[in-house]
XYZ file of C-alpha atoms in Angstrom:
724
model
C 103.487 -111.588 -39.751
C 103.096 -108.816 -37.176
C 104.915 -110.429 -34.262
C 108.040 -108.395 -35.081
C 110.595 -107.722 -32.327
C 112.039 -104.546 -30.925
C 114.555 -103.801 -28.185
C 113.410 -102.160 -24.926
C 115.608 -99.772 -22.904
C 116.792 -102.652 -20.711
C 118.012 -104.455 -23.846
C 115.198 -107.021 -23.507
C 113.646 -108.162 -26.767
C 109.846 -108.035 -26.934
C 107.240 -108.387 -29.674
C 105.017 -105.439 -30.643
C 101.948 -107.655 -30.254
C 102.835 -108.367 -26.621
C 103.249 -104.661 -25.931
C 99.831 -103.916 -27.407
C 98.289 -106.642 -25.240
C 99.936 -105.328 -22.064
C 98.920 -101.741 -22.821
C 95.334 -102.768 -23.445
C 95.217 -104.666 -20.171
C 96.556 -101.630 -18.296
C 93.933 -99.392 -19.827
C 91.178 -101.918 -19.063
C 89.741 -101.442 -22.558
C 87.447 -103.804 -24.404
C 87.085 -105.336 -27.818
C 86.829 -101.860 -29.316
C 90.480 -101.200 -28.459
C 91.511 -104.553 -29.870
C 89.716 -103.828 -33.096
C 91.443 -100.452 -33.239
C 94.819 -102.155 -32.798
C 93.954 -104.686 -35.473
C 93.096 -101.883 -37.869
C 96.423 -100.175 -37.166
C 98.393 -103.365 -37.797
C 96.352 -104.238 -40.877
C 96.909 -100.845 -42.434
C 100.619 -101.094 -41.725
C 100.750 -104.420 -43.558
C 98.485 -103.261 -46.372
C 100.652 -100.221 -46.987
C 103.711 -102.435 -47.183
C 104.547 -104.360 -50.331
C 103.879 -108.088 -50.267
C 106.588 -109.469 -52.561
C 106.167 -112.861 -54.196
C 109.350 -114.863 -54.736
C 108.728 -116.623 -58.054
C 109.981 -116.691 -61.594
C 106.466 -117.087 -62.927
C 105.183 -114.654 -65.539
C 102.142 -114.191 -63.284
C 104.259 -112.595 -60.534
C 102.900 -109.084 -61.123
C 99.307 -110.331 -61.238
C 99.714 -112.251 -57.954
C 101.322 -109.258 -56.237
C 98.540 -106.988 -57.469
C 95.941 -109.327 -56.048
C 97.663 -109.689 -52.680
C 98.401 -105.984 -52.307
C 95.502 -104.146 -53.990
C 92.432 -106.278 -54.831
C 92.523 -109.864 -53.576
C 89.146 -110.432 -55.252
C 86.543 -108.394 -57.101
C 84.682 -107.420 -53.928
C 87.389 -106.596 -51.377
C 90.299 -104.201 -51.315
C 93.635 -105.225 -49.842
C 93.263 -103.307 -46.596
C 89.877 -104.779 -45.836
C 90.953 -108.307 -46.825
C 94.042 -108.313 -44.621
C 92.129 -106.714 -41.763
C 89.810 -109.727 -41.739
C 92.719 -112.147 -41.942
C 94.588 -110.505 -39.072
C 91.469 -110.295 -36.945
C 90.995 -114.020 -37.509
C 94.600 -114.671 -36.523
C 94.195 -112.738 -33.317
C 90.951 -114.322 -32.239
C 91.370 -117.932 -33.444
C 95.158 -118.143 -33.902
C 94.901 -119.244 -37.539
C 93.513 -118.161 -40.898
C 93.095 -119.864 -44.274
C 93.293 -118.159 -47.686
C 91.929 -119.965 -50.759
C 93.307 -118.984 -54.198
C 90.793 -119.537 -57.020
C 90.978 -118.339 -60.609
C 93.730 -115.903 -59.788
C 91.777 -114.410 -56.858
C 92.057 -114.860 -53.090
C 89.261 -115.544 -50.605
C 89.143 -115.884 -46.830
C 87.860 -119.241 -45.581
C 85.446 -119.170 -42.644
C 85.371 -122.942 -42.098
C 87.326 -125.999 -43.244
C 88.569 -129.448 -42.373
C 92.158 -130.624 -42.818
C 93.837 -134.041 -42.817
C 97.011 -134.318 -40.795
C 98.849 -137.148 -42.512
C 102.582 -137.178 -41.816
C 103.482 -139.100 -44.937
C 101.527 -137.096 -47.505
C 100.446 -133.575 -48.318
C 97.595 -132.199 -46.206
C 94.148 -132.121 -47.802
C 91.693 -129.283 -47.093
C 88.014 -130.138 -47.554
C 84.475 -128.966 -46.622
C 85.652 -125.401 -47.177
C 83.341 -122.413 -46.793
C 84.573 -119.087 -48.139
C 83.256 -115.712 -47.048
C 83.028 -112.741 -49.401
C 80.866 -109.623 -49.660
C 78.854 -110.695 -46.653
C 77.930 -114.047 -48.215
C 78.990 -117.634 -47.421
C 79.791 -120.097 -50.228
C 80.457 -123.797 -49.800
C 83.184 -125.369 -51.997
C 83.003 -128.961 -53.176
C 86.612 -129.000 -54.362
C 89.396 -130.342 -52.143
C 92.676 -128.426 -51.965
C 96.200 -129.636 -51.277
C 98.347 -127.744 -48.771
C 100.485 -126.454 -51.653
C 97.363 -124.808 -53.160
C 96.351 -122.748 -50.128
C 97.827 -120.202 -47.730
C 97.446 -121.401 -44.160
C 98.574 -118.869 -41.551
C 99.117 -119.743 -37.906
C 99.878 -117.440 -35.003
C 100.491 -118.765 -31.510
C 100.964 -116.123 -28.827
C 99.915 -117.322 -25.382
C 99.940 -113.858 -23.789
C 97.565 -112.421 -26.373
C 95.337 -115.486 -26.286
C 94.921 -115.268 -22.493
C 94.183 -111.567 -22.631
C 91.611 -111.932 -25.400
C 89.812 -114.618 -23.461
C 89.594 -112.263 -20.480
C 88.133 -109.517 -22.663
C 85.500 -111.825 -24.075
C 84.344 -112.665 -20.557
C 83.714 -109.016 -19.582
C 79.965 -109.059 -19.915
C 78.951 -105.962 -17.993
C 81.332 -103.466 -19.528
C 80.182 -101.106 -22.302
C 81.719 -102.537 -25.423
C 80.853 -99.807 -27.933
C 82.292 -96.400 -27.101
C 81.378 -93.317 -29.129
C 81.479 -89.713 -27.945
C 78.639 -88.611 -30.224
C 76.370 -91.354 -28.889
C 77.206 -90.444 -25.307
C 76.604 -86.756 -26.031
C 73.152 -87.451 -27.453
C 72.193 -89.730 -24.559
C 73.162 -86.915 -22.206
C 71.104 -84.461 -24.284
C 68.037 -86.719 -24.072
C 68.407 -86.954 -20.314
C 68.654 -83.165 -20.025
C 65.702 -82.414 -22.361
C 63.016 -85.013 -21.535
C 60.146 -82.745 -22.671
C 61.669 -82.445 -26.151
C 62.021 -86.183 -26.731
C 58.990 -88.215 -27.794
C 58.093 -91.647 -26.467
C 59.382 -93.613 -29.465
C 62.832 -92.031 -29.303
C 62.979 -92.849 -25.589
C 62.030 -96.440 -26.405
C 64.778 -96.548 -29.054
C 67.380 -95.573 -26.478
C 66.069 -97.866 -23.745
C 65.315 -101.012 -25.757
C 67.693 -100.837 -28.737
C 70.639 -98.493 -28.150
C 71.637 -99.155 -24.541
C 71.511 -102.981 -24.834
C 73.624 -102.716 -27.997
C 76.302 -100.645 -26.276
C 76.818 -103.432 -23.720
C 77.362 -106.178 -26.290
C 80.846 -107.585 -26.796
C 80.204 -109.020 -30.267
C 79.792 -105.654 -32.037
C 82.550 -103.968 -34.028
C 82.204 -100.193 -34.274
C 84.276 -98.895 -37.180
C 85.118 -95.676 -35.421
C 87.801 -94.607 -37.875
C 85.464 -94.756 -40.885
C 82.734 -93.052 -38.840
C 85.044 -90.190 -37.926
C 86.180 -89.909 -41.542
C 82.524 -89.641 -42.517
C 81.833 -86.831 -40.037
C 84.908 -84.959 -41.260
C 83.920 -85.464 -44.920
C 80.479 -84.019 -44.213
C 81.897 -81.102 -42.251
C 84.498 -80.156 -44.864
C 82.389 -80.653 -47.986
C 78.833 -80.039 -46.799
C 78.257 -78.743 -43.274
C 78.514 -79.668 -39.616
C 75.865 -82.227 -38.780
C 73.417 -81.720 -35.927
C 74.062 -83.850 -32.802
C 71.087 -86.147 -33.398
C 72.256 -86.726 -36.991
C 75.744 -87.688 -35.762
C 74.014 -90.045 -33.331
C 72.177 -91.845 -36.146
C 75.284 -91.953 -38.352
C 77.198 -93.860 -35.659
C 74.907 -96.877 -35.956
C 75.523 -97.066 -39.698
C 79.094 -98.176 -38.969
C 78.365 -100.982 -36.517
C 78.913 -104.585 -37.585
C 78.540 -108.105 -36.330
C 80.605 -110.684 -38.196
C 81.225 -108.091 -40.898
C 77.476 -107.593 -41.480
C 75.771 -104.281 -40.607
C 73.906 -104.517 -37.319
C 71.284 -102.160 -38.792
C 70.816 -102.750 -42.529
C 67.605 -100.654 -42.474
C 67.126 -97.135 -41.117
C 63.667 -95.643 -40.722
C 63.894 -91.886 -40.105
C 60.564 -90.087 -39.727
C 60.359 -86.418 -38.789
C 58.410 -83.256 -39.529
C 58.728 -81.266 -42.740
C 61.685 -78.864 -42.976
C 64.052 -80.739 -40.631
C 66.604 -81.398 -43.378
C 65.952 -84.984 -44.432
C 67.808 -84.477 -47.737
C 70.642 -82.714 -45.969
C 70.860 -85.624 -43.548
C 71.019 -88.499 -46.016
C 72.904 -87.119 -49.049
C 76.296 -86.405 -47.357
C 76.242 -89.910 -45.884
C 75.539 -91.796 -49.117
C 77.957 -89.569 -51.039
C 80.687 -90.478 -48.520
C 79.908 -94.163 -49.107
C 80.884 -93.677 -52.740
C 84.422 -92.636 -51.825
C 87.620 -94.630 -51.107
C 87.278 -93.457 -47.492
C 84.430 -95.940 -47.179
C 86.358 -98.466 -49.224
C 83.748 -100.586 -51.024
C 83.944 -100.695 -54.801
C 80.832 -100.395 -56.956
C 78.700 -99.369 -53.983
C 75.843 -97.979 -56.051
C 73.347 -95.593 -54.451
C 69.752 -95.473 -55.715
C 67.523 -92.597 -54.591
C 63.880 -93.456 -55.196
C 60.698 -91.408 -54.864
C 57.221 -91.275 -56.360
C 57.573 -87.687 -57.461
C 60.267 -86.519 -59.865
C 60.467 -83.177 -58.061
C 61.086 -84.924 -54.744
C 63.837 -87.187 -55.987
C 65.564 -84.449 -58.005
C 65.636 -82.159 -54.960
C 67.435 -84.872 -53.012
C 69.924 -85.620 -55.780
C 70.551 -81.905 -56.300
C 72.105 -81.603 -52.824
C 75.029 -83.756 -53.987
C 75.092 -82.302 -57.497
C 75.387 -78.727 -56.227
C 78.283 -79.672 -53.971
C 80.280 -81.643 -56.544
C 79.490 -79.830 -59.811
C 82.258 -77.530 -60.963
C 84.047 -77.845 -57.613
C 87.748 -77.784 -58.383
C 88.796 -80.034 -55.530
C 86.632 -82.866 -56.870
C 87.901 -82.758 -60.440
C 89.423 -86.109 -61.319
C 87.602 -87.724 -58.381
C 83.976 -87.589 -59.494
C 82.172 -87.654 -62.817
C 79.112 -85.433 -62.344
C 76.008 -85.037 -64.488
C 72.455 -84.036 -63.611
C 71.421 -87.706 -63.679
C 74.527 -89.585 -62.479
C 77.370 -89.019 -60.013
C 80.242 -91.516 -60.213
C 83.327 -91.798 -58.005
C 86.158 -92.552 -60.416
C 88.274 -94.457 -57.881
C 85.592 -96.851 -56.612
C 83.198 -96.918 -59.566
C 80.335 -96.237 -57.131
C 77.377 -94.495 -58.771
C 74.615 -92.307 -57.364
C 71.448 -91.908 -59.394
C 67.780 -91.200 -58.891
C 64.754 -93.089 -60.112
C 61.045 -92.409 -60.532
C 60.113 -94.484 -63.573
C 58.227 -97.789 -63.821
C 59.665 -100.258 -61.368
C 59.225 -103.141 -63.799
C 62.146 -101.847 -65.854
C 64.584 -101.863 -62.952
C 65.297 -105.560 -62.351
C 68.886 -106.704 -62.100
C 70.392 -103.712 -60.347
C 73.269 -104.256 -57.921
C 72.226 -101.720 -55.324
C 74.559 -101.066 -52.418
C 72.495 -98.361 -50.788
C 68.801 -97.654 -51.323
C 67.228 -94.354 -50.267
C 63.428 -94.374 -50.202
C 62.394 -90.757 -50.103
C 58.992 -89.664 -48.715
C 57.600 -93.171 -48.489
C 54.278 -91.753 -47.278
C 53.325 -91.291 -50.952
C 53.854 -94.977 -51.862
C 50.635 -96.906 -52.514
C 52.309 -100.351 -52.569
C 55.641 -102.173 -52.491
C 56.110 -102.664 -56.242
C 58.983 -100.220 -56.627
C 60.471 -101.044 -53.235
C 60.559 -104.785 -53.924
C 62.429 -104.342 -57.196
C 65.280 -102.466 -55.587
C 65.368 -104.568 -52.422
C 65.652 -107.696 -54.561
C 69.150 -106.641 -55.605
C 70.429 -106.629 -52.026
C 72.916 -109.320 -51.087
C 74.885 -108.812 -54.289
C 76.871 -105.939 -52.835
C 78.818 -105.838 -49.615
C 77.173 -104.028 -46.677
C 73.880 -103.270 -48.429
C 71.773 -100.722 -46.560
C 68.365 -99.128 -46.892
C 67.364 -95.673 -45.662
C 63.671 -94.815 -45.433
C 63.324 -91.048 -44.981
C 59.865 -89.497 -44.694
C 57.256 -87.361 -43.013
C 53.764 -88.638 -42.347
C 51.177 -88.424 -45.140
C 47.633 -89.150 -46.205
C 47.947 -92.563 -47.878
C 46.742 -95.100 -45.331
C 47.383 -98.832 -45.139
C 50.332 -98.460 -47.510
C 54.045 -99.169 -46.865
C 54.356 -96.247 -44.418
C 51.657 -97.554 -42.087
C 52.983 -101.113 -42.247
C 56.601 -100.105 -41.590
C 55.512 -97.715 -38.819
C 53.533 -100.495 -37.173
C 56.433 -102.926 -37.374
C 58.850 -100.341 -35.957
C 56.435 -99.543 -33.122
C 56.528 -103.211 -32.126
C 60.343 -103.272 -32.361
C 60.605 -100.222 -30.107
C 58.105 -101.644 -27.634
C 59.666 -105.101 -27.325
C 63.298 -104.583 -28.277
C 63.049 -107.650 -30.549
C 64.628 -106.669 -33.855
C 65.474 -109.651 -36.096
C 65.210 -107.541 -39.287
C 67.765 -105.010 -38.064
C 65.717 -101.800 -38.218
C 66.959 -98.580 -36.642
C 63.725 -96.612 -36.129
C 64.361 -92.948 -35.372
C 60.810 -91.607 -35.185
C 60.054 -87.997 -34.272
C 56.403 -87.088 -33.634
C 54.183 -85.541 -31.005
C 52.898 -88.080 -28.494
C 49.303 -86.844 -28.425
C 47.044 -84.447 -30.301
C 46.946 -82.221 -27.203
C 50.568 -81.305 -27.909
C 49.575 -79.569 -31.154
C 48.862 -76.498 -29.025
C 52.019 -76.769 -26.881
C 54.954 -75.107 -28.716
C 57.518 -76.631 -26.370
C 56.331 -80.095 -27.460
C 56.941 -79.331 -31.146
C 60.578 -80.347 -30.626
C 59.334 -83.946 -30.395
C 58.490 -83.917 -34.111
C 61.163 -81.432 -35.167
C 64.624 -82.349 -33.789
C 66.306 -79.667 -35.944
C 64.112 -76.863 -34.645
C 66.504 -75.634 -31.961
C 69.345 -75.410 -34.497
C 67.253 -73.760 -37.233
C 65.534 -70.544 -36.088
C 63.971 -70.166 -39.553
C 62.250 -73.541 -39.150
C 60.975 -72.656 -35.671
C 59.602 -69.366 -36.982
C 57.882 -71.056 -39.934
C 56.226 -73.689 -37.725
C 54.860 -70.926 -35.482
C 53.608 -69.054 -38.554
C 51.830 -72.205 -39.831
C 50.306 -72.774 -36.403
C 48.878 -69.249 -36.162
C 47.521 -69.556 -39.696
C 45.934 -72.893 -38.806
C 44.167 -71.286 -35.856
C 42.628 -68.727 -38.225
C 41.896 -71.240 -41.008
C 40.758 -74.560 -39.443
C 40.879 -76.368 -42.797
C 44.691 -76.185 -42.596
C 44.764 -78.183 -39.366
C 45.198 -81.652 -40.997
C 48.175 -80.378 -43.007
C 49.802 -78.848 -39.917
C 49.350 -82.001 -37.847
C 50.504 -84.331 -40.612
C 53.494 -82.391 -41.946
C 54.684 -80.332 -38.979
C 53.722 -82.563 -36.042
C 54.352 -85.777 -38.039
C 51.118 -87.508 -37.014
C 48.454 -88.830 -39.326
C 45.482 -86.525 -39.687
C 42.787 -86.353 -42.290
C 40.160 -83.854 -43.215
C 37.491 -85.383 -41.047
C 34.759 -83.370 -42.697
C 35.574 -85.163 -45.976
C 35.991 -88.740 -44.681
C 33.771 -91.309 -43.007
C 35.745 -91.160 -39.781
C 39.260 -90.639 -38.470
C 41.993 -93.111 -39.341
C 42.335 -93.838 -35.629
C 38.705 -94.958 -35.561
C 39.234 -97.139 -38.639
C 42.114 -98.874 -36.849
C 39.955 -99.273 -33.725
C 37.449 -101.183 -35.856
C 40.177 -103.754 -36.627
C 42.562 -103.848 -33.668
C 42.575 -103.814 -29.881
C 43.458 -100.543 -28.196
C 42.474 -96.900 -28.097
C 45.750 -94.992 -28.517
C 47.895 -94.820 -31.629
C 50.703 -96.693 -29.885
C 48.397 -99.567 -28.890
C 46.782 -99.793 -32.318
C 50.138 -99.790 -34.116
C 50.907 -103.128 -32.446
C 48.114 -104.564 -34.634
C 46.657 -106.980 -32.111
C 43.495 -108.253 -33.871
C 40.265 -107.030 -32.322
C 38.382 -109.700 -30.448
C 35.324 -110.763 -32.437
C 32.816 -112.987 -30.680
C 30.983 -115.762 -32.495
C 27.489 -114.497 -33.406
C 26.367 -117.453 -35.511
C 22.730 -118.326 -34.993
C 21.852 -114.749 -34.067
C 19.763 -112.247 -36.088
C 21.734 -110.938 -39.059
C 21.483 -108.707 -42.116
C 23.382 -109.299 -45.360
C 24.472 -106.309 -47.443
C 25.486 -106.527 -51.140
C 27.257 -104.026 -53.402
C 27.709 -104.971 -57.045
C 28.330 -101.827 -59.044
C 30.267 -103.260 -62.001
C 30.188 -106.885 -63.167
C 33.718 -106.504 -64.602
C 35.289 -105.104 -61.460
C 34.643 -105.594 -57.727
C 31.675 -106.995 -55.804
C 31.232 -107.279 -52.046
C 28.830 -108.834 -49.597
C 28.882 -109.075 -45.843
C 26.913 -110.246 -42.846
C 26.056 -107.757 -40.064
C 25.270 -108.824 -36.499
C 24.902 -107.017 -33.188
C 26.133 -108.053 -29.746
C 24.363 -107.534 -26.431
C 26.747 -104.642 -25.696
C 25.600 -102.831 -28.846
C 28.688 -103.613 -30.951
C 28.072 -104.073 -34.687
C 30.154 -106.889 -36.192
C 30.703 -106.928 -39.961
C 32.183 -109.933 -41.753
C 32.620 -109.322 -45.470
C 33.750 -111.121 -48.609
C 34.908 -109.549 -51.880
C 34.996 -110.963 -55.414
C 37.455 -109.411 -57.876
C 37.221 -109.966 -61.604
C 40.493 -111.338 -62.965
C 39.879 -109.620 -66.318
C 39.212 -106.202 -64.775
C 40.894 -103.481 -66.891
C 42.057 -101.798 -63.680
C 43.492 -104.853 -61.914
C 47.180 -104.010 -62.476
C 46.651 -100.454 -61.268
C 44.502 -101.159 -58.204
C 45.958 -99.415 -55.167
C 45.670 -102.424 -52.859
C 48.197 -105.297 -52.347
C 46.135 -108.024 -54.014
C 49.206 -110.265 -54.175
C 48.998 -110.721 -50.383
C 45.847 -112.801 -50.832
C 45.619 -115.653 -48.336
C 47.917 -114.044 -45.773
C 46.774 -112.842 -42.367
C 44.312 -109.952 -42.813
C 44.101 -110.742 -46.550
C 41.887 -113.836 -46.499
C 38.434 -112.288 -47.051
C 38.619 -111.698 -50.802
C 39.197 -113.771 -53.937
C 40.100 -113.152 -57.585
C 37.642 -114.996 -59.834
C 38.385 -116.003 -63.447
C 36.409 -114.834 -66.445
C 35.318 -111.542 -67.960
C 32.600 -110.902 -65.321
C 31.767 -111.838 -61.738
C 29.076 -114.531 -61.656
C 26.146 -113.403 -59.485
C 25.555 -117.035 -58.526
C 28.846 -117.019 -56.577
C 27.587 -114.105 -54.499
C 24.093 -115.570 -53.974
C 25.603 -118.942 -52.998
C 27.751 -117.153 -50.406
C 24.618 -115.461 -49.067
C 22.834 -118.817 -48.823
C 25.749 -120.238 -46.833
C 25.419 -117.322 -44.392
C 21.674 -117.944 -44.181
C 22.481 -121.458 -42.979
C 24.799 -120.068 -40.289
C 22.847 -117.017 -39.097
C 19.223 -116.057 -38.587
C 19.246 -113.780 -41.641
C 16.378 -111.314 -41.503
C 17.096 -109.326 -44.659
C 19.403 -109.257 -47.667
C 19.824 -105.577 -48.575
C 21.077 -104.077 -51.838
C 20.297 -101.121 -54.063
C 18.202 -101.426 -57.194
C 21.045 -100.685 -59.624
C 22.020 -104.312 -60.298
C 19.015 -106.139 -58.906
C 17.916 -107.382 -62.329
C 21.120 -109.469 -62.469
C 20.255 -111.085 -59.126
C 16.494 -111.502 -59.577
C 16.593 -114.889 -61.254
C 19.287 -116.239 -58.912
C 17.271 -115.166 -55.850
C 14.026 -116.639 -57.187
C 15.693 -119.971 -58.012
C 16.704 -120.233 -54.359
C 13.300 -119.274 -53.040
C 14.262 -115.767 -51.872
C 11.451 -113.252 -52.305
C 11.436 -109.471 -52.581
C 10.120 -107.328 -49.750
C 7.307 -105.061 -50.946
C 3.857 -103.903 -49.898
C 2.267 -107.165 -50.922
C 5.024 -109.222 -49.285
C 6.400 -107.333 -46.252
C 8.084 -110.515 -45.050
C 10.206 -110.868 -48.187
C 13.886 -111.514 -47.501
C 15.452 -109.262 -50.157
C 15.093 -105.572 -49.365
C 15.806 -103.170 -52.234
C 17.119 -99.730 -51.324
C 15.620 -97.684 -54.149
C 17.050 -94.283 -53.180
C 20.501 -95.124 -51.862
C 21.540 -91.468 -51.481
C 18.516 -90.758 -49.299
C 19.196 -93.891 -47.264
C 22.801 -92.828 -46.751
C 21.679 -89.402 -45.591
C 19.659 -91.123 -42.881
C 22.194 -93.706 -41.740
C 25.521 -91.791 -42.225
C 25.359 -89.825 -38.921
C 24.635 -93.059 -37.033
C 27.564 -94.869 -38.686
C 29.906 -91.993 -37.828
C 28.665 -92.015 -34.234
C 29.274 -95.763 -33.913
C 32.820 -95.333 -35.261
C 33.514 -92.612 -32.695
C 32.253 -94.834 -29.871
C 34.318 -97.799 -31.036
C 31.173 -99.866 -31.598
C 31.986 -101.054 -35.122
C 34.050 -104.234 -35.474
C 35.511 -105.216 -38.846
C 38.005 -107.698 -37.447
C 41.547 -107.715 -38.867
C 40.487 -107.050 -42.466
C 42.976 -105.099 -44.568
C 40.538 -104.669 -47.435
C 37.797 -103.234 -45.161
C 40.254 -100.656 -43.856
C 41.072 -99.829 -47.463
C 37.421 -99.588 -48.454
C 36.621 -97.301 -45.516
C 39.622 -95.080 -46.137
C 38.526 -94.734 -49.776
C 35.034 -93.533 -48.861
C 34.404 -89.811 -48.900
C 31.559 -87.907 -47.252
C 29.917 -84.948 -48.915
C 27.051 -82.794 -47.743
C 24.294 -81.245 -49.847
C 22.764 -77.806 -49.301
C 20.190 -79.317 -46.939
C 22.862 -80.858 -44.694
C 22.302 -84.438 -45.889
C 25.442 -86.558 -45.994
C 26.304 -88.869 -48.873
C 29.026 -91.500 -49.236
C 31.185 -91.528 -52.337
C 34.654 -92.522 -53.613
C 37.839 -90.610 -52.900
C 39.005 -91.679 -56.370
C 36.563 -93.010 -59.005
C 38.452 -96.003 -60.482
C 41.464 -97.184 -58.499
C 40.264 -96.685 -54.925
C 37.336 -99.017 -54.434
C 34.776 -98.770 -51.634
C 32.436 -101.666 -52.503
C 32.820 -103.350 -49.133
C 31.912 -100.179 -47.271
C 28.864 -99.545 -49.440
C 27.687 -103.104 -48.729
C 28.144 -102.300 -45.033
C 26.173 -99.075 -45.568
C 23.073 -100.813 -47.002
C 23.256 -103.476 -44.285
C 23.359 -100.790 -41.573
C 20.241 -99.249 -43.108
C 18.454 -102.432 -42.005
C 20.014 -102.483 -38.511
C 16.608 -102.426 -36.806
C 16.121 -106.001 -37.995
C 18.885 -107.050 -35.600
C 16.944 -106.144 -32.494
C 15.720 -109.151 -30.568
C 11.958 -109.072 -30.566
C 10.291 -110.137 -27.336
C 6.866 -111.671 -27.695
C 4.699 -111.444 -24.573
C 2.169 -114.217 -24.026
């Protein structure tokens, strides 16, 4: 097909393919050059007319399919590129016609009978990134079987494949950024250095990666002409969008986290708008921009709208409204979404943009859109955000997973984590380190000036410090005067480590077996139609307080569907210490039975609870022989905390001190982290601290309040020595 001949100056006839092979060998180039040559040949063929010699009335339909759209998911250029690449590398290719459409086969078996027509069986076709097995057998007259036997090319290709140590992916913009990082080490944070060391550099050495340099360069030019020149680090990220292995994106998910004002919308919108165009070449590549806030998502969408709306050069190319942007040639749509995720099933999303994921409480909306992936060729997901105040949500989980990827280099899910943040809280006061969280700062003097203004204001108004750290330095920070403890301390109660980087690896904190030792049980049962919690508190010889809790959740709770905790993860690791119980109320007997089981395992000194719901428990306790502690019976097991606010005022400073010292151990309990993060601290005019809820209905803190009443009885845990 492309082994056409031409005459050299010495009158010798030679094929163009042989010339390409010889030139490549001279230049000592790799698979990248071969792929470039393949693209050139493919485009030459695609631009030529494939003429079908037949008298059939379907002639025009067949020619259309072969030249323009072989099937509903692939254009002619892309289809023939794959075929030619297959011919080069394996010396043959098989095309399967079905229902008037043409598909590339990735595997097959063929009979080689001399006396009869060949039979093709066990065929697997490949389309839109998916593999499909065919049960039907095809005769040789029903398929298109192409063979190409060129010994010179075959030998050369084999030599290229065996070049293991040579850089296989070559990109100027990547090289430029790597040089920049080397020249500005103080401006690059640890996680970006890990990205380069453990993800980028190993990738560049691989010989199984195809970098679509032509499409990448078209993308950069499209952005420059229609939007603006991208910053070097943005060009660096873009390059990895166009890398493939076996026609599947190497990085289907991008996680970009940076400080406020660095141009996240300006980074992502030109890219996804380009993907709508014929320059990208995938039909019906729909882009969904998703955010919790309507203002957020509209601001992102508006970047594209402002560029395309009433722009003369885009008339006839795009249909533009304030809700929908459609490329007329490809049918690819761009829209935004903030409504109820339940109404969004069935979408065929090509590209998903999750904007400001720090505001997401759960995965409900994310899961709906991700479920449509696999239906569209080259599906990708871009997660663009700053840090925020919602803890233990999608942001924290994705950040933790990406931290592990960057640390180990193991990346089976194909994430590209570009994370910009200060490395330590000490760097808040070092302006030169602000570049770590703000990669656009050196290119945007206005941004640099605003960050300095916010910093100086923060120094004068300390209450603004959490906002500055979270949004400008891109590290989690909370108003410590309004919360039980810092988020770092909450993580320390569940995982091994002391630094953010260590804790993000989520290695469960070691919890020694304290069965048989003195213990206190704490109970919180505020609403019989909602949540109830109980836990057992023990103390180690080193002074560490270990809390093992259990939560009961009423299945008929009116707030169950709106609860801001992933209840559906029940039974998974870190989600095995709670249960959803049937019925309109939580049966107190279930809780008391749990307490009795702990009494059999531990030397339980007291069962502590407030007086609010004691009347519900009284009968259940008495039936099991548990008595109330009072003046007449100081040895009673059940201790009632009659003035819980006063008790909290006494014990709150001690609890906060233990958190700070790392002496509280919750184990790997997701719901205890949630409870603790939902607990606020207020102070009365006398300086007494009180625990409360961050949000009255949807953010529960029952487990922490059970821990609170148990800690009030901590003196019972001391081993009493009796001298004889």
